[in-house]
PDB file of C-alpha atoms and ligand atoms in Angstrom:
ATOM      1  CA  MET A  22       8.617  -3.681 -21.841  1.00 67.00           C
ATOM      2  CA  LYS A  23       9.446  -3.745 -18.501  1.00 78.00           C
ATOM      3  CA  SER A  24      11.587  -1.197 -17.074  1.00 82.00           C
ATOM      4  CA  SER A  25      15.174  -2.561 -15.721  1.00 88.00           C
ATOM      5  CA  SER A  26      13.606  -0.943 -12.279  1.00 94.00           C
ATOM      6  CA  ALA A  27      10.645  -3.196 -12.146  1.00 96.00           C
ATOM      7  CA  ASP A  28       9.413  -4.328  -8.655  1.00 98.00           C
ATOM      8  CA  GLN A  29      12.347  -2.042  -7.242  1.00 98.00           C
ATOM      9  CA  ILE A  30      12.773   0.679  -4.894  1.00 98.00           C
ATOM     10  CA  HIS A  31      15.275   3.026  -4.508  1.00 98.00           C
ATOM     11  CA  ARG A  32      16.216   5.378  -1.875  1.00 98.00           C
ATOM     12  CA  PHE A  33      17.972   8.570  -2.936  1.00 97.00           C
ATOM     13  CA  VAL A  34      19.409  11.596  -1.170  1.00 96.00           C
ATOM     14  CA  PHE A  35      20.374  15.246  -2.252  1.00 94.00           C
ATOM     15  CA  ASP A  36      24.182  15.659  -1.331  1.00 91.00           C
ATOM     16  CA  ASP A  37      24.150  19.416  -1.077  1.00 87.00           C
ATOM     17  CA  CYS A  38      20.588  20.263   0.485  1.00 88.00           C
ATOM     18  CA  ASP A  39      18.656  18.066   3.297  1.00 91.00           C
ATOM     19  CA  ILE A  40      16.343  16.214   0.986  1.00 94.00           C
ATOM     20  CA  ARG A  41      15.494  12.308   0.597  1.00 96.00           C
ATOM     21  CA  GLY A  42      13.424  10.411  -1.892  1.00 97.00           C
ATOM     22  CA  GLU A  43      12.157   7.088  -2.524  1.00 98.00           C
ATOM     23  CA  ILE A  44      11.416   6.188  -6.018  1.00 98.00           C
ATOM     24  CA  VAL A  45       9.537   2.713  -7.098  1.00 98.00           C
ATOM     25  CA  SER A  46       8.345   0.651 -10.053  1.00 98.00           C
ATOM     26  CA  LEU A  47       5.656  -1.935  -9.348  1.00 98.00           C
ATOM     27  CA  ASP A  48       5.454  -4.791 -12.242  1.00 98.00           C
ATOM     28  CA  THR A  49       5.017  -8.342 -11.565  1.00 97.00           C
ATOM     29  CA  ALA A  50       4.104  -7.526  -7.857  1.00 97.00           C
ATOM     30  CA  LEU A  51       0.727  -5.657  -8.910  1.00 97.00           C
ATOM     31  CA  LYS A  52      -0.297  -8.444 -11.469  1.00 97.00           C
ATOM     32  CA  ASP A  53       0.496 -10.845  -8.971  1.00 96.00           C
ATOM     33  CA  ALA A  54      -1.466  -9.283  -6.480  1.00 96.00           C
ATOM     34  CA  THR A  55      -4.479  -8.724  -8.735  1.00 96.00           C
ATOM     35  CA  ALA A  56      -4.270 -11.952 -10.751  1.00 93.00           C
ATOM     36  CA  HIS A  57      -7.027 -13.776  -8.438  1.00 90.00           C
ATOM     37  CA  GLN A  58      -9.246 -10.756  -8.241  1.00 91.00           C
ATOM     38  CA  ASN A  59     -11.765 -10.549 -11.272  1.00 90.00           C
ATOM     39  CA  ILE A  60     -11.132  -6.675 -11.616  1.00 94.00           C
ATOM     40  CA  SER A  61     -11.060  -4.267 -14.546  1.00 95.00           C
ATOM     41  CA  LEU A  62      -7.791  -2.637 -15.722  1.00 96.00           C
ATOM     42  CA  GLU A  63      -9.281   0.764 -14.410  1.00 96.00           C
ATOM     43  CA  ALA A  64      -9.784  -1.057 -10.755  1.00 96.00           C
ATOM     44  CA  ARG A  65      -6.337  -2.527 -11.086  1.00 97.00           C
ATOM     45  CA  ALA A  66      -4.863   0.944 -11.630  1.00 97.00           C
ATOM     46  CA  LEU A  67      -6.753   2.474  -8.464  1.00 97.00           C
ATOM     47  CA  LEU A  68      -4.999  -0.574  -6.760  1.00 97.00           C
ATOM     48  CA  GLY A  69      -1.648   0.121  -8.370  1.00 98.00           C
ATOM     49  CA  GLU A  70      -1.261   3.479  -7.043  1.00 98.00           C
ATOM     50  CA  PHE A  71      -2.265   2.626  -3.522  1.00 98.00           C
ATOM     51  CA  PHE A  72       0.499  -0.042  -4.178  1.00 98.00           C
ATOM     52  CA  ALA A  73       2.996   2.695  -4.888  1.00 98.00           C
ATOM     53  CA  ALA A  74       1.876   4.830  -2.252  1.00 98.00           C
ATOM     54  CA  VAL A  75       2.384   1.905   0.298  1.00 98.00           C
ATOM     55  CA  SER A  76       5.900   1.110  -0.826  1.00 98.00           C
ATOM     56  CA  LEU A  77       6.898   4.411  -0.181  1.00 97.00           C
ATOM     57  CA  ILE A  78       5.522   5.568   2.924  1.00 96.00           C
ATOM     58  CA  VAL A  79       6.594   2.287   4.589  1.00 96.00           C
ATOM     59  CA  GLU A  80      10.487   3.427   3.663  1.00 95.00           C
ATOM     60  CA  ILE A  81       9.934   6.601   5.228  1.00 93.00           C
ATOM     61  CA  LEU A  82       8.684   5.229   8.602  1.00 90.00           C
ATOM     62  CA  LYS A  83      10.967   3.493  11.027  1.00 82.00           C
ATOM     63  CA  PHE A  84       9.171   0.601  12.057  1.00 86.00           C
ATOM     64  CA  SER A  85       8.901  -3.212  11.503  1.00 93.00           C
ATOM     65  CA  GLY A  86       5.372  -4.157  10.691  1.00 96.00           C
ATOM     66  CA  THR A  87       2.233  -3.903   8.351  1.00 97.00           C
ATOM     67  CA  LEU A  88       1.417  -0.331   7.119  1.00 97.00           C
ATOM     68  CA  THR A  89      -2.357  -0.413   5.482  1.00 97.00           C
ATOM     69  CA  LEU A  90      -3.663   2.474   3.579  1.00 98.00           C
ATOM     70  CA  GLN A  91      -7.361   2.345   2.763  1.00 97.00           C
ATOM     71  CA  ALA A  92      -9.965   4.440   1.485  1.00 97.00           C
ATOM     72  CA  ARG A  93     -13.609   4.344   2.072  1.00 96.00           C
ATOM     73  CA  GLY A  94     -16.317   6.173   0.539  1.00 94.00           C
ATOM     74  CA  ALA A  95     -19.973   6.039  -0.761  1.00 92.00           C
ATOM     75  CA  GLY A  96     -19.131   5.856  -4.195  1.00 92.00           C
ATOM     76  CA  PRO A  97     -18.872   2.903  -7.085  1.00 93.00           C
ATOM     77  CA  VAL A  98     -15.716   1.982  -4.869  1.00 95.00           C
ATOM     78  CA  PRO A  99     -16.665   1.654  -1.479  1.00 95.00           C
ATOM     79  CA  LEU A 100     -13.292   0.311  -0.396  1.00 97.00           C
ATOM     80  CA  VAL A 101      -9.824   0.015  -1.315  1.00 97.00           C
ATOM     81  CA  MET A 102      -6.714  -0.907   0.689  1.00 97.00           C
ATOM     82  CA  ALA A 103      -3.093  -2.114   0.201  1.00 98.00           C
ATOM     83  CA  GLU A 104      -0.853  -3.036   2.815  1.00 98.00           C
ATOM     84  CA  ALA A 105       3.142  -3.100   2.656  1.00 98.00           C
ATOM     85  CA  THR A 106       5.500  -4.544   5.310  1.00 97.00           C
ATOM     86  CA  ASP A 107       8.898  -3.613   6.144  1.00 96.00           C
ATOM     87  CA  GLN A 108       9.907  -6.824   4.363  1.00 96.00           C
ATOM     88  CA  ARG A 109       8.577  -4.848   1.267  1.00 97.00           C
ATOM     89  CA  THR A 110       5.949  -7.534   0.577  1.00 98.00           C
ATOM     90  CA  LEU A 111       2.436  -6.005  -0.751  1.00 98.00           C
ATOM     91  CA  ARG A 112      -1.086  -7.454  -0.768  1.00 98.00           C
ATOM     92  CA  GLY A 113      -4.706  -5.476  -1.230  1.00 98.00           C
ATOM     93  CA  ILE A 114      -7.749  -5.277  -2.536  1.00 97.00           C
ATOM     94  CA  VAL A 115     -10.389  -3.561  -3.952  1.00 96.00           C
ATOM     95  CA  LYS A 116     -14.271  -4.144  -3.261  1.00 94.00           C
ATOM     96  CA  PHE A 117     -17.634  -2.829  -5.176  1.00 94.00           C
ATOM     97  CA  GLY A 118     -21.141  -2.395  -3.818  1.00 87.00           C
ATOM     98  CA  GLU A 119     -23.436  -5.685  -3.871  1.00 85.00           C
ATOM     99  CA  HIS A 120     -24.203  -5.283  -7.891  1.00 86.00           C
ATOM    100  CA  GLY A 121     -20.239  -5.761  -8.571  1.00 89.00           C
ATOM    101  CA  GLU A 122     -18.106  -3.713 -10.316  1.00 93.00           C
ATOM    102  CA  PRO A 123     -19.608  -0.558 -12.050  1.00 92.00           C
ATOM    103  CA  ASP A 124     -18.417   1.011 -15.436  1.00 93.00           C
ATOM    104  CA  LEU A 125     -15.334   2.956 -13.910  1.00 94.00           C
ATOM    105  CA  ARG A 126     -13.789   4.059 -16.963  1.00 93.00           C
ATOM    106  CA  ASN A 127     -13.716   8.008 -17.147  1.00 91.00           C
ATOM    107  CA  LEU A 128     -14.190   8.383 -13.791  1.00 93.00           C
ATOM    108  CA  THR A 129     -11.442  10.440 -11.111  1.00 92.00           C
ATOM    109  CA  PHE A 130      -9.957   9.189  -7.938  1.00 93.00           C
ATOM    110  CA  PRO A 131     -12.740  11.124  -6.080  1.00 91.00           C
ATOM    111  CA  GLU A 132     -15.539  10.249  -8.433  1.00 93.00           C
ATOM    112  CA  MET A 133     -14.542   6.107  -7.865  1.00 94.00           C
ATOM    113  CA  ILE A 134     -14.213   6.572  -3.962  1.00 94.00           C
ATOM    114  CA  GLY A 135     -17.216   9.610  -3.569  1.00 91.00           C
ATOM    115  CA  ASN A 136     -17.385  11.223  -0.257  1.00 90.00           C
ATOM    116  CA  GLY A 137     -15.164   9.594   2.205  1.00 92.00           C
ATOM    117  CA  ILE A 138     -11.800   9.070   4.670  1.00 94.00           C
ATOM    118  CA  LEU A 139      -8.252   7.946   3.945  1.00 95.00           C
ATOM    119  CA  THR A 140      -6.886   5.767   6.707  1.00 96.00           C
ATOM    120  CA  LEU A 141      -3.454   4.820   7.283  1.00 95.00           C
ATOM    121  CA  THR A 142      -2.704   2.420   9.931  1.00 96.00           C
ATOM    122  CA  LEU A 143       0.777   1.465  11.523  1.00 95.00           C
ATOM    123  CA  ASP A 144       0.569  -2.188  13.010  1.00 95.00           C
ATOM    124  CA  PRO A 145       3.978  -2.539  14.663  1.00 95.00           C
ATOM    125  CA  THR A 146       5.263  -5.944  15.351  1.00 93.00           C
ATOM    126  CA  GLN A 147       5.672  -5.046  18.920  1.00 91.00           C
ATOM    127  CA  GLY A 148       3.702  -1.885  20.232  1.00 90.00           C
ATOM    128  CA  GLN A 149       0.737   0.357  19.663  1.00 93.00           C
ATOM    129  CA  ARG A 150      -1.018   0.464  16.738  1.00 94.00           C
ATOM    130  CA  TYR A 151      -1.124   3.832  15.123  1.00 93.00           C
ATOM    131  CA  GLN A 152      -4.105   5.416  13.110  1.00 94.00           C
ATOM    132  CA  GLY A 153      -4.285   8.720  11.257  1.00 92.00           C
ATOM    133  CA  ILE A 154      -7.099   9.707   9.112  1.00 92.00           C
ATOM    134  CA  VAL A 155      -7.312  12.247   6.711  1.00 89.00           C
ATOM    135  CA  ALA A 156     -10.979  13.417   4.683  1.00 89.00           C
ATOM    136  CA  LEU A 157     -10.763  12.263   0.777  1.00 90.00           C
ATOM    137  CA  GLU A 158     -10.745  15.890  -0.341  1.00 87.00           C
ATOM    138  CA  GLY A 159      -7.946  16.197  -2.932  1.00 87.00           C
ATOM    139  CA  ASN A 160      -8.613  15.316  -6.987  1.00 92.00           C
ATOM    140  CA  THR A 161      -5.854  11.970  -6.680  1.00 94.00           C
ATOM    141  CA  LEU A 162      -4.674   9.887  -4.219  1.00 96.00           C
ATOM    142  CA  ALA A 163      -1.230  11.802  -4.276  1.00 96.00           C
ATOM    143  CA  ASP A 164      -2.769  14.845  -3.365  1.00 93.00           C
ATOM    144  CA  CYS A 165      -4.795  13.431  -0.309  1.00 93.00           C
ATOM    145  CA  LEU A 166      -1.687  11.948   0.985  1.00 94.00           C
ATOM    146  CA  THR A 167       0.428  15.055   0.586  1.00 92.00           C
ATOM    147  CA  GLU A 168      -2.412  16.508   2.575  1.00 90.00           C
ATOM    148  CA  TYR A 169      -2.176  13.952   5.268  1.00 91.00           C
ATOM    149  CA  PHE A 170       1.960  14.637   5.640  1.00 91.00           C
ATOM    150  CA  ALA A 171       0.853  18.476   5.542  1.00 89.00           C
ATOM    151  CA  ARG A 172      -1.207  18.106   8.585  1.00 88.00           C
ATOM    152  CA  SER A 173       0.588  14.941  10.569  1.00 83.00           C
ATOM    153  CA  GLU A 174       4.259  15.148   9.833  1.00 71.00           C
ATOM    154  CA  GLN A 175       6.673  18.185  10.372  1.00 77.00           C
ATOM    155  CA  LEU A 176       8.659  17.565   7.513  1.00 88.00           C
ATOM    156  CA  PRO A 177       7.054  18.609   4.258  1.00 91.00           C
ATOM    157  CA  THR A 178       6.727  15.509   2.084  1.00 94.00           C
ATOM    158  CA  ARG A 179       5.368  15.248  -1.378  1.00 95.00           C
ATOM    159  CA  LEU A 180       3.781  12.263  -3.444  1.00 96.00           C
ATOM    160  CA  TRP A 181       3.739  11.493  -7.205  1.00 97.00           C
ATOM    161  CA  LEU A 182       1.893   8.072  -8.208  1.00 98.00           C
ATOM    162  CA  CYS A 183       0.663   6.510 -11.296  1.00 97.00           C
ATOM    163  CA  SER A 184      -0.787   3.290 -12.563  1.00 97.00           C
ATOM    164  CA  ASP A 185      -2.182   1.964 -16.006  1.00 96.00           C
ATOM    165  CA  GLY A 186      -3.243  -1.090 -14.347  1.00 96.00           C
ATOM    166  CA  ASP A 187      -0.672  -3.301 -15.262  1.00 96.00           C
ATOM    167  CA  ARG A 188       2.578  -1.566 -13.714  1.00 97.00           C
ATOM    168  CA  ALA A 189       2.723   1.189 -11.457  1.00 98.00           C
ATOM    169  CA  GLY A 190       5.148   3.611 -10.516  1.00 98.00           C
ATOM    170  CA  GLY A 191       5.579   6.446  -7.414  1.00 98.00           C
ATOM    171  CA  LEU A 192       7.886   9.171  -6.503  1.00 98.00           C
ATOM    172  CA  LEU A 193       8.342  10.767  -2.615  1.00 98.00           C
ATOM    173  CA  LEU A 194      10.297  13.673  -1.711  1.00 97.00           C
ATOM    174  CA  GLN A 195      10.793  14.649   2.031  1.00 95.00           C
ATOM    175  CA  ALA A 196      12.438  17.519   3.445  1.00 93.00           C
ATOM    176  CA  LEU A 197      14.647  16.533   6.376  1.00 89.00           C
ATOM    177  CA  PRO A 198      15.447  18.826   9.284  1.00 84.00           C
ATOM    178  CA  PRO A 199      18.213  21.427   7.731  1.00 76.00           C
ATOM    179  CA  SER A 200      21.839  20.048   8.835  1.00 74.00           C
ATOM    180  CA  GLU A 201      24.052  22.679  10.688  1.00 69.00           C
ATOM    181  CA  GLY A 202      25.464  25.554   8.387  1.00 65.00           C
ATOM    182  CA  ARG A 203      22.958  24.922   5.486  1.00 66.00           C
ATOM    183  CA  ASN A 204      20.399  28.172   5.095  1.00 59.00           C
ATOM    184  CA  ASN A 205      18.949  27.190   2.029  1.00 62.00           C
ATOM    185  CA  GLY A 206      16.704  24.627   3.001  1.00 68.00           C
ATOM    186  CA  GLN A 207      13.289  26.067   1.456  1.00 76.00           C
ATOM    187  CA  ASP A 208      14.584  27.470  -1.504  1.00 85.00           C
ATOM    188  CA  ALA A 209      16.060  23.852  -2.238  1.00 89.00           C
ATOM    189  CA  TRP A 210      12.935  22.140  -1.337  1.00 92.00           C
ATOM    190  CA  GLU A 211      10.993  24.429  -3.675  1.00 93.00           C
ATOM    191  CA  THR A 212      13.348  24.037  -6.646  1.00 94.00           C
ATOM    192  CA  VAL A 213      13.226  20.395  -6.307  1.00 95.00           C
ATOM    193  CA  GLU A 214       9.719  20.195  -5.796  1.00 95.00           C
ATOM    194  CA  HIS A 215       9.184  22.186  -8.754  1.00 96.00           C
ATOM    195  CA  LEU A 216      11.294  19.954 -10.865  1.00 96.00           C
ATOM    196  CA  ALA A 217       9.645  16.746  -9.903  1.00 97.00           C
ATOM    197  CA  GLN A 218       6.278  18.504 -10.602  1.00 96.00           C
ATOM    198  CA  THR A 219       7.293  18.113 -14.326  1.00 96.00           C
ATOM    199  CA  VAL A 220       7.399  13.843 -13.776  1.00 97.00           C
ATOM    200  CA  THR A 221       5.113  12.405 -16.354  1.00 97.00           C
ATOM    201  CA  THR A 222       3.296   9.162 -16.141  1.00 96.00           C
ATOM    202  CA  GLN A 223       4.994   7.721 -19.028  1.00 96.00           C
ATOM    203  CA  GLU A 224       8.474   8.578 -17.214  1.00 96.00           C
ATOM    204  CA  LEU A 225       7.198   7.339 -13.867  1.00 97.00           C
ATOM    205  CA  LEU A 226       6.317   3.631 -15.559  1.00 97.00           C
ATOM    206  CA  GLU A 227       8.595   3.353 -18.114  1.00 96.00           C
ATOM    207  CA  LEU A 228      12.251   4.573 -17.039  1.00 96.00           C
ATOM    208  CA  ASP A 229      14.643   2.817 -14.986  1.00 96.00           C
ATOM    209  CA  HIS A 230      15.255   4.805 -11.626  1.00 97.00           C
ATOM    210  CA  SER A 231      18.515   6.179 -12.243  1.00 96.00           C
ATOM    211  CA  THR A 232      17.636   7.478 -15.728  1.00 96.00           C
ATOM    212  CA  LEU A 233      14.494   9.452 -14.521  1.00 97.00           C
ATOM    213  CA  LEU A 234      16.190  10.923 -11.590  1.00 97.00           C
ATOM    214  CA  VAL A 235      19.013  12.368 -13.929  1.00 96.00           C
ATOM    215  CA  ARG A 236      16.419  13.786 -16.042  1.00 96.00           C
ATOM    216  CA  LEU A 237      14.581  15.387 -13.263  1.00 97.00           C
ATOM    217  CA  PHE A 238      17.124  16.783 -10.876  1.00 96.00           C
ATOM    218  CA  HIS A 239      20.409  16.779 -13.470  1.00 94.00           C
ATOM    219  CA  GLU A 240      21.265  20.220 -11.724  1.00 90.00           C
ATOM    220  CA  PHE A 241      21.838  18.209  -8.288  1.00 93.00           C
ATOM    221  CA  GLN A 242      24.330  15.943  -7.189  1.00 93.00           C
ATOM    222  CA  LEU A 243      22.036  12.589  -6.023  1.00 95.00           C
ATOM    223  CA  ARG A 244      23.144   9.449  -4.236  1.00 96.00           C
ATOM    224  CA  LEU A 245      21.252   6.332  -5.116  1.00 96.00           C
ATOM    225  CA  PHE A 246      21.226   3.970  -2.754  1.00 97.00           C
ATOM    226  CA  PRO A 247      20.972  -0.347  -3.427  1.00 97.00           C
ATOM    227  CA  ALA A 248      17.754  -1.141  -4.975  1.00 97.00           C
ATOM    228  CA  GLN A 249      15.339  -3.308  -2.839  1.00 97.00           C
ATOM    229  CA  GLN A 250      12.547  -5.636  -4.227  1.00 98.00           C
ATOM    230  CA  LEU A 251       9.090  -5.379  -3.815  1.00 98.00           C
ATOM    231  CA  ALA A 252       6.689  -8.575  -4.453  1.00 98.00           C
ATOM    232  CA  PHE A 253       3.186  -9.652  -3.694  1.00 98.00           C
ATOM    233  CA  LYS A 254       2.675 -11.609  -0.685  1.00 97.00           C
ATOM    234  CA  CYS A 255      -0.214 -12.773   1.532  1.00 96.00           C
ATOM    235  CA  PRO A 256       0.615 -13.850   4.952  1.00 93.00           C
ATOM    236  CA  CYS A 257      -2.735 -15.889   5.410  1.00 95.00           C
ATOM    237  CA  SER A 258      -2.367 -19.701   6.362  1.00 95.00           C
ATOM    238  CA  ARG A 259      -4.145 -22.644   7.663  1.00 94.00           C
ATOM    239  CA  GLU A 260      -2.970 -21.624  11.201  1.00 93.00           C
ATOM    240  CA  ARG A 261      -4.381 -17.995  10.797  1.00 91.00           C
ATOM    241  CA  GLY A 262      -7.973 -19.264  10.065  1.00 91.00           C
ATOM    242  CA  LEU A 263      -7.914 -21.365  12.872  1.00 91.00           C
ATOM    243  CA  GLN A 264      -6.808 -18.345  14.915  1.00 91.00           C
ATOM    244  CA  ALA A 265      -9.998 -16.675  13.679  1.00 89.00           C
ATOM    245  CA  LEU A 266     -12.010 -19.582  14.620  1.00 89.00           C
ATOM    246  CA  SER A 267     -10.683 -19.364  17.893  1.00 90.00           C
ATOM    247  CA  SER A 268     -11.449 -15.984  18.540  1.00 91.00           C
ATOM    248  CA  LEU A 269     -15.001 -16.682  17.617  1.00 89.00           C
ATOM    249  CA  GLY A 270     -15.501 -19.028  20.563  1.00 88.00           C
ATOM    250  CA  ARG A 271     -16.286 -22.484  20.448  1.00 88.00           C
ATOM    251  CA  ASN A 272     -20.218 -21.812  20.402  1.00 90.00           C
ATOM    252  CA  ASP A 273     -20.239 -19.603  17.386  1.00 90.00           C
ATOM    253  CA  ALA A 274     -17.728 -21.835  15.537  1.00 89.00           C
ATOM    254  CA  GLN A 275     -19.739 -24.990  16.401  1.00 90.00           C
ATOM    255  CA  ALA A 276     -22.752 -23.079  14.850  1.00 90.00           C
ATOM    256  CA  LEU A 277     -21.127 -22.251  11.840  1.00 88.00           C
ATOM    257  CA  LEU A 278     -20.344 -25.783  11.310  1.00 90.00           C
ATOM    258  CA  SER A 279     -23.440 -27.170  11.722  1.00 89.00           C
ATOM    259  CA  GLU A 280     -25.025 -25.160   9.027  1.00 86.00           C
ATOM    260  CA  ARG A 281     -22.824 -26.659   6.150  1.00 83.00           C
ATOM    261  CA  ASP A 282     -20.508 -29.626   7.130  1.00 86.00           C
ATOM    262  CA  ILE A 283     -17.352 -27.698   6.669  1.00 92.00           C
ATOM    263  CA  ILE A 284     -16.107 -24.420   7.638  1.00 92.00           C
ATOM    264  CA  GLN A 285     -14.979 -22.571   4.750  1.00 92.00           C
ATOM    265  CA  ILE A 286     -12.439 -19.327   4.673  1.00 92.00           C
ATOM    266  CA  ASN A 287     -11.566 -17.656   1.575  1.00 92.00           C
ATOM    267  CA  CYS A 288      -8.715 -15.005   1.591  1.00 93.00           C
ATOM    268  CA  GLU A 289     -10.021 -12.073  -0.475  1.00 92.00           C
ATOM    269  CA  PHE A 290      -6.326 -11.170  -1.038  1.00 94.00           C
ATOM    270  CA  CYS A 291      -4.764 -14.270  -2.523  1.00 94.00           C
ATOM    271  CA  GLY A 292      -7.727 -16.543  -3.347  1.00 93.00           C
ATOM    272  CA  ALA A 293      -6.837 -19.249  -0.832  1.00 95.00           C
ATOM    273  CA  VAL A 294      -9.270 -21.636   0.552  1.00 95.00           C
ATOM    274  CA  TYR A 295      -8.715 -22.959   3.812  1.00 95.00           C
ATOM    275  CA  GLN A 296     -11.419 -25.382   4.857  1.00 95.00           C
ATOM    276  CA  TYR A 297     -12.116 -26.794   8.672  1.00 93.00           C
ATOM    277  CA  GLY A 298     -14.025 -29.638   9.830  1.00 92.00           C
ATOM    278  CA  GLN A 299     -15.238 -30.999  13.353  1.00 91.00           C
ATOM    279  CA  ALA A 300     -11.929 -32.812  14.265  1.00 91.00           C
ATOM    280  CA  ASP A 301     -10.181 -29.427  13.626  1.00 91.00           C
ATOM    281  CA  LEU A 302     -12.591 -27.757  16.375  1.00 90.00           C
ATOM    282  CA  ASP A 303     -12.116 -30.529  18.806  1.00 90.00           C
ATOM    283  CA  GLU A 304      -8.619 -30.182  18.501  1.00 89.00           C
ATOM    284  CA  LEU A 305      -9.440 -26.029  18.747  1.00 89.00           C
ATOM    285  CA  PHE A 306     -11.638 -25.964  21.650  1.00 89.00           C
ATOM    286  CA  PRO A 307     -10.084 -29.066  23.841  1.00 85.00           C
ATOM    287  CA  SER A 308     -12.863 -29.191  26.433  1.00 70.00           C
ATOM    288  CA  ASP A 309     -14.031 -32.026  29.012  1.00 53.00           C
ATOM    289  CA  GLN A 310     -17.649 -30.633  28.437  1.00 57.00           C
ATOM    290  CA  ASN A 311     -17.771 -32.651  25.584  1.00 54.00           C
ATOM    291  CA  PRO A 312     -20.274 -35.388  26.116  1.00 55.00           C
ATOM    292  CA  LEU A 313     -19.712 -38.919  26.419  1.00 53.00           C
ATOM    293  CA  HIS A 314     -21.462 -41.259  25.090  1.00 49.00           C
TER     294      HIS A 314
HETATM  295 ZN1   ZN B 418      -4.428 -14.947   1.197  1.00 59.94          ZN
END
């Protein structure tokens, strides 16, 4: 059964200590994002955890733009990437080696990706791109991200992620700088972290957010902010394809076209197909060097 919090994210704060959290459940967004990718349940579950992670992290970063989380390694799944925007749209992809998808059943996260790195990239709508990298050393994606935050953020941050391939769920906690007059910061953080640690996959996938939060943190006073909706959306378009061709330059684009009668761009994220012909190139590269007959 679909949780009533499906495809929603909630922010919450603890009234009596300086801790905030985000909780997310994905259902249709995950299904839509993987619908056109011919991948197994295991690969969808891997991507599901990445989607839950970017959904949570984009909320705690005060920025407008796109957040990309990417794992690259030498294992049977050399690339996984997921993007979330501040508009709460998601897209992502899993890539395999040249022999296609191997059997991923019973493989752990490190076994799937192999030795590699996890990269977090922030592409703000305006301003400079920022990239952070951490080695893939944890046993789970959540462990790797917790390690990432331990190294890069001053605020203690911890994540829990899960996915069964059809649904995904995630929980994030962050200790805020203590407000004046409160000195129970560290104790409260340890208690809250310890309580969150008891969360099960089933609870994260099936319970609605307020029920789960009450179950986990009933000894604390929590405030839940209004739900925000998440959805799969690919920003690709015919115009963006043209921009890509434009960045190739006239000669390379023309060479590409001369191999076939048409240049075809396939979007791997959503399955869209864009086709461009000579008329498009002529329009893209208006030039007085066109030979006149
Ligand atoms: Zn697309």
